[in-house]
PDB file of C-alpha atoms in Angstrom:
ATOM      1  CA  MET A   2      -0.393  -0.069  -0.248  1.00  0.00           C
ATOM      2  CA  LYS A   3       0.635   3.632  -1.102  1.00  0.00           C
ATOM      3  CA  PHE A   4       0.488   6.917  -0.316  1.00  0.00           C
ATOM      4  CA  GLN A   5      -1.016   8.966  -3.390  1.00  0.00           C
ATOM      5  CA  LEU A   6       0.232  12.469  -3.773  1.00  0.00           C
ATOM      6  CA  TYR A   7      -2.664  14.398  -5.276  1.00  0.00           C
ATOM      7  CA  ASN A   8      -2.476  17.361  -6.940  1.00  0.00           C
ATOM      8  CA  THR A   9      -4.167  19.987  -9.155  1.00  0.00           C
ATOM      9  CA  GLU A  10      -4.507  17.306 -12.493  1.00  0.00           C
ATOM     10  CA  LYS A  11      -5.795  14.533 -10.384  1.00  0.00           C
ATOM     11  CA  VAL A  12      -8.472  15.990  -9.236  1.00  0.00           C
ATOM     12  CA  GLN A  13      -9.817  17.730 -12.301  1.00  0.00           C
ATOM     13  CA  THR A  14     -12.379  14.996 -12.946  1.00  0.00           C
ATOM     14  CA  TYR A  15     -14.159  15.773  -9.315  1.00  0.00           C
ATOM     15  CA  ILE A  16     -14.813  19.550 -10.515  1.00  0.00           C
ATOM     16  CA  SER A  17     -17.835  21.005 -12.379  1.00  0.00           C
ATOM     17  CA  LYS A  18     -16.602  24.460 -13.517  1.00  0.00           C
ATOM     18  CA  ARG A  19     -19.344  26.776 -14.165  1.00  0.00           C
ATOM     19  CA  GLU A  20     -18.876  30.888 -14.934  1.00  0.00           C
ATOM     20  CA  GLY A  21     -19.143  33.388 -12.284  1.00  0.00           C
ATOM     21  CA  GLU A  22     -18.747  30.560 -10.111  1.00  0.00           C
ATOM     22  CA  THR A  23     -15.652  29.461  -7.668  1.00  0.00           C
ATOM     23  CA  LYS A  24     -15.884  25.897  -6.671  1.00  0.00           C
ATOM     24  CA  LEU A  25     -13.559  24.164  -4.009  1.00  0.00           C
ATOM     25  CA  GLY A  26     -12.164  22.107  -5.700  1.00  0.00           C
ATOM     26  CA  GLU A  27     -10.725  25.074  -7.516  1.00  0.00           C
ATOM     27  CA  ASN A  28      -8.191  26.789  -4.610  1.00  0.00           C
ATOM     28  CA  VAL A  29      -7.689  23.462  -2.584  1.00  0.00           C
ATOM     29  CA  GLN A  30      -4.327  23.376  -2.229  1.00  0.00           C
ATOM     30  CA  PHE A  31      -1.559  20.327  -2.429  1.00  0.00           C
ATOM     31  CA  VAL A  32       1.827  19.181  -1.845  1.00  0.00           C
ATOM     32  CA  LYS A  33       5.149  18.032  -4.104  1.00  0.00           C
ATOM     33  CA  THR A  34       5.950  16.082  -0.702  1.00  0.00           C
ATOM     34  CA  ILE A  35       4.964  15.829   2.823  1.00  0.00           C
ATOM     35  CA  GLU A  36       7.864  17.955   4.741  1.00  0.00           C
ATOM     36  CA  ASP A  37       5.751  20.738   1.826  1.00  0.00           C
ATOM     37  CA  LEU A  38       3.463  20.679   5.314  1.00  0.00           C
ATOM     38  CA  GLN A  39       6.316  22.695   7.028  1.00  0.00           C
ATOM     39  CA  LYS A  40       6.262  25.723   3.867  1.00  0.00           C
ATOM     40  CA  ILE A  41       2.626  26.099   3.863  1.00  0.00           C
ATOM     41  CA  SER A  42       0.804  27.984   5.429  1.00  0.00           C
ATOM     42  CA  ALA A  43      -3.370  26.336   4.809  1.00  0.00           C
ATOM     43  CA  GLN A  44      -4.471  24.800   8.826  1.00  0.00           C
ATOM     44  CA  TYR A  45      -6.764  21.776   7.331  1.00  0.00           C
ATOM     45  CA  VAL A  46      -4.446  18.321   5.889  1.00  0.00           C
ATOM     46  CA  VAL A  47      -7.591  16.377   3.950  1.00  0.00           C
ATOM     47  CA  LEU A  48      -6.492  12.115   3.109  1.00  0.00           C
ATOM     48  CA  GLY A  49      -8.596   9.398   2.611  1.00  0.00           C
ATOM     49  CA  ILE A  50      -7.498   5.538   3.522  1.00  0.00           C
ATOM     50  CA  PRO A  51     -10.385   3.528   1.134  1.00  0.00           C
ATOM     51  CA  GLU A  52     -10.610   0.418   2.471  1.00  0.00           C
ATOM     52  CA  ASP A  53     -13.185  -1.989   4.098  1.00  0.00           C
ATOM     53  CA  PHE A  54     -10.039  -4.619   5.713  1.00  0.00           C
ATOM     54  CA  GLY A  55     -11.064  -3.287   8.467  1.00  0.00           C
ATOM     55  CA  VAL A  56     -14.789  -3.664   8.451  1.00  0.00           C
ATOM     56  CA  ARG A  57     -14.979  -6.967   7.740  1.00  0.00           C
ATOM     57  CA  ALA A  58     -12.290  -8.189   9.490  1.00  0.00           C
ATOM     58  CA  ASN A  59     -14.756  -7.411  12.006  1.00  0.00           C
ATOM     59  CA  TYR A  60     -17.669 -10.159  10.366  1.00  0.00           C
ATOM     60  CA  GLY A  61     -19.037  -6.333   8.854  1.00  0.00           C
ATOM     61  CA  VAL A  62     -20.206  -4.771   6.176  1.00  0.00           C
ATOM     62  CA  GLY A  63     -17.446  -4.649   3.760  1.00  0.00           C
ATOM     63  CA  GLY A  64     -17.686  -1.505   1.587  1.00  0.00           C
ATOM     64  CA  THR A  65     -16.134   1.969   3.553  1.00  0.00           C
ATOM     65  CA  GLN A  66     -13.748   2.300   0.572  1.00  0.00           C
ATOM     66  CA  THR A  67     -16.430   3.228  -1.809  1.00  0.00           C
ATOM     67  CA  VAL A  68     -16.995   6.589   0.125  1.00  0.00           C
ATOM     68  CA  TRP A  69     -13.868   8.545  -0.451  1.00  0.00           C
ATOM     69  CA  ASN A  70     -14.323   9.336  -4.293  1.00  0.00           C
ATOM     70  CA  ALA A  71     -17.807  10.030  -3.667  1.00  0.00           C
ATOM     71  CA  PHE A  72     -16.754  12.091  -0.700  1.00  0.00           C
ATOM     72  CA  LEU A  73     -14.555  14.416  -3.122  1.00  0.00           C
ATOM     73  CA  SER A  74     -17.024  14.234  -5.510  1.00  0.00           C
ATOM     74  CA  LYS A  75     -19.066  16.237  -3.363  1.00  0.00           C
ATOM     75  CA  PHE A  76     -16.940  18.546  -1.173  1.00  0.00           C
ATOM     76  CA  LEU A  77     -14.584  19.659  -4.294  1.00  0.00           C
ATOM     77  CA  ASN A  78     -17.976  21.216  -5.211  1.00  0.00           C
ATOM     78  CA  ILE A  79     -18.719  23.303  -2.131  1.00  0.00           C
ATOM     79  CA  GLN A  80     -19.253  26.348  -4.019  1.00  0.00           C
ATOM     80  CA  GLU A  81     -15.769  29.113  -2.306  1.00  0.00           C
ATOM     81  CA  ASN A  82     -17.773  31.837  -0.513  1.00  0.00           C
ATOM     82  CA  GLN A  83     -18.094  34.537   2.483  1.00  0.00           C
ATOM     83  CA  TYR A  84     -18.165  31.324   4.479  1.00  0.00           C
ATOM     84  CA  GLN A  85     -15.858  28.941   2.693  1.00  0.00           C
ATOM     85  CA  THR A  86     -12.513  28.832   1.311  1.00  0.00           C
ATOM     86  CA  GLY A  87     -10.442  26.743  -0.082  1.00  0.00           C
ATOM     87  CA  GLU A  88      -7.221  28.731   0.920  1.00  0.00           C
ATOM     88  CA  ASN A  89      -6.575  27.476   4.055  1.00  0.00           C
ATOM     89  CA  ILE A  90      -7.244  23.495   3.458  1.00  0.00           C
ATOM     90  CA  VAL A  91      -5.030  21.004   1.756  1.00  0.00           C
ATOM     91  CA  LEU A  92      -6.081  17.541  -0.229  1.00  0.00           C
ATOM     92  CA  LEU A  93      -3.175  16.346   0.225  1.00  0.00           C
ATOM     93  CA  GLY A  94      -4.135  12.260  -1.147  1.00  0.00           C
ATOM     94  CA  ALA A  95      -5.736   8.777   0.065  1.00  0.00           C
ATOM     95  CA  PHE A  96      -3.309   5.019   0.067  1.00  0.00           C
ATOM     96  CA  ASP A  97      -3.863   3.318  -2.639  1.00  0.00           C
ATOM     97  CA  PHE A  98      -4.835   0.124  -1.625  1.00  0.00           C
ATOM     98  CA  SER A  99      -5.237  -1.737  -5.337  1.00  0.00           C
ATOM     99  CA  GLU A 100      -3.271  -4.359  -4.858  1.00  0.00           C
ATOM    100  CA  GLU A 101      -4.248  -5.160  -1.493  1.00  0.00           C
ATOM    101  CA  TYR A 102      -7.875  -5.633  -2.858  1.00  0.00           C
ATOM    102  CA  GLN A 103      -5.939  -7.248  -6.347  1.00  0.00           C
ATOM    103  CA  GLN A 104      -5.012 -10.341  -3.270  1.00  0.00           C
ATOM    104  CA  ASN A 105      -8.569 -10.292  -2.498  1.00  0.00           C
ATOM    105  CA  PRO A 106      -8.061 -11.846   1.123  1.00  0.00           C
ATOM    106  CA  HIS A 107     -11.050 -12.831   3.030  1.00  0.00           C
ATOM    107  CA  ASP A 108      -9.568 -15.227   5.340  1.00  0.00           C
ATOM    108  CA  ILE A 109      -9.590 -13.417   9.575  1.00  0.00           C
ATOM    109  CA  LYS A 110      -6.013 -13.968   9.812  1.00  0.00           C
ATOM    110  CA  THR A 111      -4.971 -12.706   7.031  1.00  0.00           C
ATOM    111  CA  LEU A 112      -7.400  -9.288   7.305  1.00  0.00           C
ATOM    112  CA  ARG A 113      -6.531  -8.310  11.228  1.00  0.00           C
ATOM    113  CA  ASN A 114      -2.238  -8.643   9.853  1.00  0.00           C
ATOM    114  CA  LEU A 115      -3.308  -6.482   6.852  1.00  0.00           C
ATOM    115  CA  VAL A 116      -4.998  -3.985   9.827  1.00  0.00           C
ATOM    116  CA  ALA A 117      -2.051  -3.455  11.206  1.00  0.00           C
ATOM    117  CA  GLU A 118       0.112  -3.101   8.210  1.00  0.00           C
ATOM    118  CA  ILE A 119      -2.173  -0.721   7.608  1.00  0.00           C
ATOM    119  CA  ASP A 120      -1.804   0.833  11.076  1.00  0.00           C
ATOM    120  CA  GLN A 121       1.924   1.346  10.492  1.00  0.00           C
ATOM    121  CA  ASN A 122       1.384   2.828   7.072  1.00  0.00           C
ATOM    122  CA  VAL A 123      -1.587   5.530   8.283  1.00  0.00           C
ATOM    123  CA  SER A 124       0.237   6.286  11.227  1.00  0.00           C
ATOM    124  CA  LYS A 125       3.421   7.099   9.175  1.00  0.00           C
ATOM    125  CA  VAL A 126       1.562   9.619   7.108  1.00  0.00           C
ATOM    126  CA  LEU A 127      -0.292  11.711  10.310  1.00  0.00           C
ATOM    127  CA  ILE A 128       2.444  11.445  12.030  1.00  0.00           C
ATOM    128  CA  GLU A 129       4.548  14.008  10.311  1.00  0.00           C
ATOM    129  CA  ILE A 130       0.970  16.244   9.335  1.00  0.00           C
ATOM    130  CA  PHE A 131       1.422  16.619  13.725  1.00  0.00           C
ATOM    131  CA  LYS A 132       5.286  17.691  13.493  1.00  0.00           C
ATOM    132  CA  ALA A 133       3.820  20.050  10.909  1.00  0.00           C
ATOM    133  CA  GLY A 134       1.419  21.664  12.861  1.00  0.00           C
ATOM    134  CA  LYS A 135      -1.504  20.676  10.788  1.00  0.00           C
ATOM    135  CA  THR A 136      -4.603  19.476  12.014  1.00  0.00           C
ATOM    136  CA  PRO A 137      -5.700  16.632  10.137  1.00  0.00           C
ATOM    137  CA  ILE A 138      -9.579  14.928   8.276  1.00  0.00           C
ATOM    138  CA  ILE A 139      -9.261  12.336   7.793  1.00  0.00           C
ATOM    139  CA  ILE A 140     -12.224  10.425   6.044  1.00  0.00           C
ATOM    140  CA  GLY A 141     -11.621   6.230   6.023  1.00  0.00           C
ATOM    141  CA  GLY A 142     -12.519   3.584   6.259  1.00  0.00           C
ATOM    142  CA  GLY A 143     -13.316   1.687   8.820  1.00  0.00           C
ATOM    143  CA  HIS A 144     -13.565   2.074  12.560  1.00  0.00           C
ATOM    144  CA  ASN A 145     -10.185   0.177  12.455  1.00  0.00           C
ATOM    145  CA  ASN A 146      -8.162   3.930  11.719  1.00  0.00           C
ATOM    146  CA  ALA A 147      -8.966   5.334  15.408  1.00  0.00           C
ATOM    147  CA  PHE A 148      -5.598   3.429  16.353  1.00  0.00           C
ATOM    148  CA  PRO A 149      -3.610   5.083  13.696  1.00  0.00           C
ATOM    149  CA  ASN A 150      -4.891   8.038  14.449  1.00  0.00           C
ATOM    150  CA  LEU A 151      -4.536   8.419  18.022  1.00  0.00           C
ATOM    151  CA  LYS A 152      -1.320   6.917  17.837  1.00  0.00           C
ATOM    152  CA  ALA A 153      -0.038   9.240  15.173  1.00  0.00           C
ATOM    153  CA  ALA A 154      -1.095  11.900  17.374  1.00  0.00           C
ATOM    154  CA  SER A 155       0.258  10.702  20.571  1.00  0.00           C
ATOM    155  CA  GLU A 156       3.237  10.126  19.257  1.00  0.00           C
ATOM    156  CA  GLY A 157       3.323  13.729  17.563  1.00  0.00           C
ATOM    157  CA  LEU A 158       1.867  15.825  20.080  1.00  0.00           C
ATOM    158  CA  ASN A 159       4.167  14.228  22.665  1.00  0.00           C
ATOM    159  CA  GLN A 160       1.433  13.246  24.935  1.00  0.00           C
ATOM    160  CA  LYS A 161      -1.434  11.481  25.514  1.00  0.00           C
ATOM    161  CA  ILE A 162      -4.406  11.728  23.207  1.00  0.00           C
ATOM    162  CA  ASN A 163      -8.296  12.347  24.896  1.00  0.00           C
ATOM    163  CA  CYS A 164     -11.073  11.464  22.249  1.00  0.00           C
ATOM    164  CA  VAL A 165     -14.468  12.322  22.403  1.00  0.00           C
ATOM    165  CA  ASN A 166     -16.318   9.616  20.347  1.00  0.00           C
ATOM    166  CA  LEU A 167     -20.300   9.848  18.782  1.00  0.00           C
ATOM    167  CA  ASP A 168     -20.946   6.066  17.937  1.00  0.00           C
ATOM    168  CA  ALA A 169     -23.554   2.926  18.140  1.00  0.00           C
ATOM    169  CA  HIS A 170     -20.890   0.759  19.460  1.00  0.00           C
ATOM    170  CA  ALA A 171     -18.087   1.423  21.859  1.00  0.00           C
ATOM    171  CA  ASP A 172     -15.046   0.039  20.076  1.00  0.00           C
ATOM    172  CA  TYR A 173     -13.253  -2.102  22.402  1.00  0.00           C
ATOM    173  CA  ARG A 174     -14.024  -4.697  21.322  1.00  0.00           C
ATOM    174  CA  ILE A 175     -10.862  -7.329  23.491  1.00  0.00           C
ATOM    175  CA  LEU A 176      -7.062  -7.911  22.253  1.00  0.00           C
ATOM    176  CA  GLU A 177      -7.791 -10.256  19.783  1.00  0.00           C
ATOM    177  CA  GLY A 178      -6.298  -9.624  16.446  1.00  0.00           C
ATOM    178  CA  ARG A 179      -6.308  -5.404  13.755  1.00  0.00           C
ATOM    179  CA  HIS A 180     -10.192  -4.135  14.120  1.00  0.00           C
ATOM    180  CA  SER A 181     -13.035  -1.815  13.089  1.00  0.00           C
ATOM    181  CA  GLY A 182     -14.189  -3.102  16.499  1.00  0.00           C
ATOM    182  CA  ASN A 183     -11.053  -2.946  18.787  1.00  0.00           C
ATOM    183  CA  GLY A 184      -9.364   0.045  17.687  1.00  0.00           C
ATOM    184  CA  PHE A 185      -9.891   1.639  20.632  1.00  0.00           C
ATOM    185  CA  ARG A 186      -8.905  -1.136  23.199  1.00  0.00           C
ATOM    186  CA  TYR A 187      -5.328  -0.836  21.690  1.00  0.00           C
ATOM    187  CA  ALA A 188      -5.045   2.219  21.703  1.00  0.00           C
ATOM    188  CA  LYS A 189      -4.804   3.184  25.131  1.00  0.00           C
ATOM    189  CA  GLU A 190      -3.625  -0.261  25.743  1.00  0.00           C
ATOM    190  CA  GLU A 191      -0.889   1.792  24.031  1.00  0.00           C
ATOM    191  CA  GLY A 192      -0.142   4.457  25.763  1.00  0.00           C
ATOM    192  CA  PHE A 193      -1.993   6.450  22.698  1.00  0.00           C
ATOM    193  CA  LEU A 194      -5.424   7.269  24.659  1.00  0.00           C
ATOM    194  CA  GLY A 195      -5.496   8.977  27.721  1.00  0.00           C
ATOM    195  CA  LYS A 196      -9.132   9.238  28.956  1.00  0.00           C
ATOM    196  CA  TYR A 197     -12.245   8.439  25.628  1.00  0.00           C
ATOM    197  CA  TYR A 198     -16.053   9.172  26.001  1.00  0.00           C
ATOM    198  CA  MET A 199     -18.335   7.950  23.933  1.00  0.00           C
ATOM    199  CA  ILE A 200     -21.542   9.573  22.871  1.00  0.00           C
ATOM    200  CA  GLY A 201     -24.774   7.662  21.930  1.00  0.00           C
ATOM    201  CA  LEU A 202     -23.891   3.909  22.747  1.00  0.00           C
ATOM    202  CA  HIS A 203     -27.076   2.038  21.825  1.00  0.00           C
ATOM    203  CA  GLU A 204     -27.940  -0.752  24.716  1.00  0.00           C
ATOM    204  CA  ASN A 205     -28.473  -3.505  22.301  1.00  0.00           C
ATOM    205  CA  TYR A 206     -25.648  -3.333  20.163  1.00  0.00           C
ATOM    206  CA  ASN A 207     -22.389  -3.653  23.080  1.00  0.00           C
ATOM    207  CA  SER A 208     -21.854  -6.200  25.119  1.00  0.00           C
ATOM    208  CA  GLN A 209     -21.863  -6.498  29.284  1.00  0.00           C
ATOM    209  CA  SER A 210     -19.056  -7.786  28.959  1.00  0.00           C
ATOM    210  CA  LEU A 211     -17.501  -4.647  26.864  1.00  0.00           C
ATOM    211  CA  PHE A 212     -19.617  -2.739  29.581  1.00  0.00           C
ATOM    212  CA  ASP A 213     -17.873  -4.958  32.050  1.00  0.00           C
ATOM    213  CA  ALA A 214     -14.858  -3.313  31.098  1.00  0.00           C
ATOM    214  CA  LEU A 215     -15.988   0.577  30.463  1.00  0.00           C
ATOM    215  CA  ASN A 216     -17.334   0.452  34.159  1.00  0.00           C
ATOM    216  CA  VAL A 217     -14.127  -0.644  35.349  1.00  0.00           C
ATOM    217  CA  ASP A 218     -11.280   2.464  33.643  1.00  0.00           C
ATOM    218  CA  LEU A 219     -11.935   5.826  35.752  1.00  0.00           C
ATOM    219  CA  SER A 220     -10.428   7.045  32.684  1.00  0.00           C
ATOM    220  CA  ILE A 221     -13.811   6.683  30.638  1.00  0.00           C
ATOM    221  CA  ASP A 222     -17.496   7.116  29.886  1.00  0.00           C
ATOM    222  CA  PHE A 223     -20.803   6.934  28.478  1.00  0.00           C
ATOM    223  CA  ILE A 224     -23.428   8.054  27.762  1.00  0.00           C
ATOM    224  CA  LEU A 225     -25.904   5.745  26.177  1.00  0.00           C
ATOM    225  CA  TYR A 226     -28.394   6.880  23.155  1.00  0.00           C
ATOM    226  CA  GLU A 227     -31.424   5.846  25.057  1.00  0.00           C
ATOM    227  CA  GLU A 228     -30.046   7.984  28.287  1.00  0.00           C
ATOM    228  CA  ILE A 229     -30.299  10.751  25.678  1.00  0.00           C
ATOM    229  CA  LYS A 230     -32.740  10.288  22.567  1.00  0.00           C
ATOM    230  CA  ILE A 231     -35.911   7.978  24.555  1.00  0.00           C
ATOM    231  CA  LYS A 232     -35.796   8.231  27.816  1.00  0.00           C
ATOM    232  CA  GLU A 233     -34.046  12.015  27.380  1.00  0.00           C
ATOM    233  CA  GLU A 234     -32.921  11.660  30.883  1.00  0.00           C
ATOM    234  CA  ILE A 235     -30.236  13.602  29.307  1.00  0.00           C
ATOM    235  CA  THR A 236     -30.590  16.958  25.847  1.00  0.00           C
ATOM    236  CA  LEU A 237     -27.733  16.590  23.638  1.00  0.00           C
ATOM    237  CA  ARG A 238     -26.178  19.813  24.393  1.00  0.00           C
ATOM    238  CA  GLU A 239     -25.479  18.469  28.022  1.00  0.00           C
ATOM    239  CA  ALA A 240     -24.452  15.353  26.884  1.00  0.00           C
ATOM    240  CA  PHE A 241     -21.303  17.349  24.700  1.00  0.00           C
ATOM    241  CA  ASP A 242     -20.831  19.803  27.920  1.00  0.00           C
ATOM    242  CA  LYS A 243     -19.945  16.517  29.888  1.00  0.00           C
ATOM    243  CA  ALA A 244     -18.657  14.265  27.749  1.00  0.00           C
ATOM    244  CA  LYS A 245     -16.116  18.169  27.383  1.00  0.00           C
ATOM    245  CA  GLU A 246     -15.894  18.357  30.790  1.00  0.00           C
ATOM    246  CA  PHE A 247     -14.440  15.187  30.733  1.00  0.00           C
ATOM    247  CA  VAL A 248     -11.668  14.705  28.470  1.00  0.00           C
ATOM    248  CA  LYS A 249     -11.024  18.994  28.209  1.00  0.00           C
ATOM    249  CA  GLU A 250      -7.239  18.769  29.696  1.00  0.00           C
ATOM    250  CA  LYS A 251      -5.573  17.874  26.850  1.00  0.00           C
ATOM    251  CA  PRO A 252      -5.581  17.422  22.926  1.00  0.00           C
ATOM    252  CA  VAL A 253      -8.852  15.901  21.839  1.00  0.00           C
ATOM    253  CA  GLY A 254      -9.158  13.407  18.519  1.00  0.00           C
ATOM    254  CA  ILE A 255     -13.067  14.151  17.666  1.00  0.00           C
ATOM    255  CA  GLU A 256     -14.473  10.726  15.887  1.00  0.00           C
ATOM    256  CA  LEU A 257     -17.258  10.598  14.025  1.00  0.00           C
ATOM    257  CA  ASP A 258     -18.665   6.630  13.414  1.00  0.00           C
ATOM    258  CA  LEU A 259     -22.065   7.087  10.789  1.00  0.00           C
ATOM    259  CA  ASP A 260     -23.212   4.030  12.011  1.00  0.00           C
ATOM    260  CA  CYS A 261     -24.606   6.246  14.343  1.00  0.00           C
ATOM    261  CA  ILE A 262     -26.377   8.265  12.248  1.00  0.00           C
ATOM    262  CA  GLU A 263     -30.424   6.970  11.927  1.00  0.00           C
ATOM    263  CA  GLY A 264     -30.881   5.564   7.804  1.00  0.00           C
ATOM    264  CA  VAL A 265     -27.435   6.588   6.696  1.00  0.00           C
ATOM    265  CA  LEU A 266     -25.171   4.237   3.959  1.00  0.00           C
ATOM    266  CA  SER A 267     -22.752   2.500   6.383  1.00  0.00           C
ATOM    267  CA  SER A 268     -21.268  -1.555   7.311  1.00  0.00           C
ATOM    268  CA  ALA A 269     -23.945  -1.433  10.152  1.00  0.00           C
ATOM    269  CA  MET A 270     -26.433   0.582   9.482  1.00  0.00           C
ATOM    270  CA  THR A 271     -29.230   1.799  11.657  1.00  0.00           C
ATOM    271  CA  PRO A 272     -33.012   2.270  11.320  1.00  0.00           C
ATOM    272  CA  THR A 273     -32.414   4.987  14.794  1.00  0.00           C
ATOM    273  CA  GLY A 274     -30.033   6.748  15.812  1.00  0.00           C
ATOM    274  CA  PHE A 275     -28.785  10.773  15.761  1.00  0.00           C
ATOM    275  CA  SER A 276     -29.702  12.763  12.962  1.00  0.00           C
ATOM    276  CA  ALA A 277     -27.645  14.249  10.773  1.00  0.00           C
ATOM    277  CA  ASN A 278     -28.020  17.481  12.072  1.00  0.00           C
ATOM    278  CA  GLU A 279     -26.689  16.358  14.805  1.00  0.00           C
ATOM    279  CA  ALA A 280     -24.185  15.511  14.582  1.00  0.00           C
ATOM    280  CA  ARG A 281     -22.836  17.930  12.772  1.00  0.00           C
ATOM    281  CA  GLN A 282     -23.549  20.243  15.951  1.00  0.00           C
ATOM    282  CA  PHE A 283     -21.358  17.460  17.290  1.00  0.00           C
ATOM    283  CA  ILE A 284     -18.670  18.786  15.691  1.00  0.00           C
ATOM    284  CA  ASP A 285     -19.281  22.083  15.120  1.00  0.00           C
ATOM    285  CA  TYR A 286     -19.584  21.630  19.128  1.00  0.00           C
ATOM    286  CA  PHE A 287     -16.145  20.327  19.638  1.00  0.00           C
ATOM    287  CA  LYS A 288     -14.550  22.039  17.218  1.00  0.00           C
ATOM    288  CA  GLN A 289     -15.215  25.329  19.152  1.00  0.00           C
ATOM    289  CA  GLU A 290     -15.445  23.530  22.412  1.00  0.00           C
ATOM    290  CA  VAL A 291     -12.405  21.938  23.190  1.00  0.00           C
ATOM    291  CA  ASP A 292      -8.109  21.484  21.586  1.00  0.00           C
ATOM    292  CA  VAL A 293      -8.630  19.831  19.018  1.00  0.00           C
ATOM    293  CA  ALA A 294      -6.220  17.087  17.415  1.00  0.00           C
ATOM    294  CA  TYR A 295      -7.755  15.590  14.743  1.00  0.00           C
ATOM    295  CA  LEU A 296     -11.128  15.169  13.208  1.00  0.00           C
ATOM    296  CA  HIS A 297     -11.792  11.288  11.700  1.00  0.00           C
ATOM    297  CA  ILE A 298     -14.924   9.984   9.839  1.00  0.00           C
ATOM    298  CA  CYS A 299     -15.056   7.200   9.788  1.00  0.00           C
ATOM    299  CA  GLU A 300     -17.513   3.846   8.631  1.00  0.00           C
ATOM    300  CA  GLY A 301     -19.307   5.727   5.313  1.00  0.00           C
ATOM    301  CA  ALA A 302     -19.966   3.157   2.095  1.00  0.00           C
ATOM    302  CA  TYR A 303     -20.846   4.696  -1.472  1.00  0.00           C
ATOM    303  CA  GLU A 304     -22.221   1.191  -2.013  1.00  0.00           C
ATOM    304  CA  LEU A 305     -22.424  -1.545   0.855  1.00  0.00           C
ATOM    305  CA  GLU A 306     -20.809  -5.346  -0.995  1.00  0.00           C
ATOM    306  CA  ASN A 307     -24.542  -6.279  -0.879  1.00  0.00           C
ATOM    307  CA  GLY A 308     -25.815  -4.233  -2.949  1.00  0.00           C
ATOM    308  CA  GLN A 309     -26.521  -1.325  -1.353  1.00  0.00           C
ATOM    309  CA  ILE A 310     -25.917   2.300  -2.977  1.00  0.00           C
ATOM    310  CA  SER A 311     -26.813   5.606  -1.564  1.00  0.00           C
ATOM    311  CA  SER A 312     -26.123   8.116  -3.297  1.00  0.00           C
ATOM    312  CA  GLN A 313     -26.093  10.711  -0.372  1.00  0.00           C
ATOM    313  CA  THR A 314     -22.927   9.635   1.838  1.00  0.00           C
ATOM    314  CA  GLY A 315     -20.275  11.490   0.109  1.00  0.00           C
ATOM    315  CA  LYS A 316     -22.680  14.693   0.667  1.00  0.00           C
ATOM    316  CA  LEU A 317     -23.029  14.247   4.020  1.00  0.00           C
ATOM    317  CA  ILE A 318     -19.994  13.703   4.546  1.00  0.00           C
ATOM    318  CA  SER A 319     -19.094  16.680   3.020  1.00  0.00           C
ATOM    319  CA  TYR A 320     -20.351  18.772   5.591  1.00  0.00           C
ATOM    320  CA  PHE A 321     -19.664  17.583   7.852  1.00  0.00           C
ATOM    321  CA  VAL A 322     -15.737  18.741   7.010  1.00  0.00           C
ATOM    322  CA  SER A 323     -17.334  21.999   5.930  1.00  0.00           C
ATOM    323  CA  ASP A 324     -18.701  22.689   9.068  1.00  0.00           C
ATOM    324  CA  PHE A 325     -15.006  21.582  11.217  1.00  0.00           C
ATOM    325  CA  ILE A 326     -13.131  24.339   8.278  1.00  0.00           C
ATOM    326  CA  LYS A 327     -15.691  27.070   9.586  1.00  0.00           C
ATOM    327  CA  SER A 328     -16.392  26.951  13.228  1.00  0.00           C
ATOM    328  CA  ARG A 329     -14.265  29.187  15.309  1.00  0.00           C
TER     329      ARG A 329
END
């Protein structure tokens, strides 16, 4: 797997130009080497990890590798106007997994070994972004990439990283080989993850052994989806406030798993979940309220391996990314 740096020519096919208008993609920045990030003034670095190996290594429905191109076709066509400009954005590029897909791995052991290899490659690229003082915006891919995100942030910023995760699942399964369901557990075990707060866990889809692991660790806390939206014991804003107080003393990784949003095409789609606007509020709130290390949006798909297709997922992610960049 190689990281492919993008340039102006690479993205031209994504941009629909129109006279009298300027699209974001016409002014986003590019670099010839990752080291050139040190020389550029743009703060936000967008990159893609188009893979579903971690999802399939967790016995999930594949397809998360399809959302990166769908995202680009929407994001690069956002109107540049008084609210947003491409000049503060570097479109770095994406990992090329074409050789890995040609090998077409299916057995769990091979997939989990491949995820561990992806961990190392992703963290190497991200560390360079952190060392340059930039803020990465990472588009997955599976939630397995939370581990290299946290590893790179911790090593690049020389401290443990706290994390807030809007998610139906804790992704804190046992250390059984790398996959999309245990990235945070590995990050905690290896000393990269400090405090971890989850907003919106579903009672029905987190095991008792998992809750047992969460309950005994004082550096981990969560609020259930049912507490917020069904029993209405706490408002979403109050949940945000509670999470902020828990994680605010260190740089914070913002993690958004699209399977927490009702009806969004993802590896573990849900018929009951947060709205798209509530997820936008999540990003806007934490961008303003904490020292953000990175944003990671994962688990979404344009097309799942079972044949389901949604043209809206890429556009939704483009809203999340533009909200993050615009928020002050």
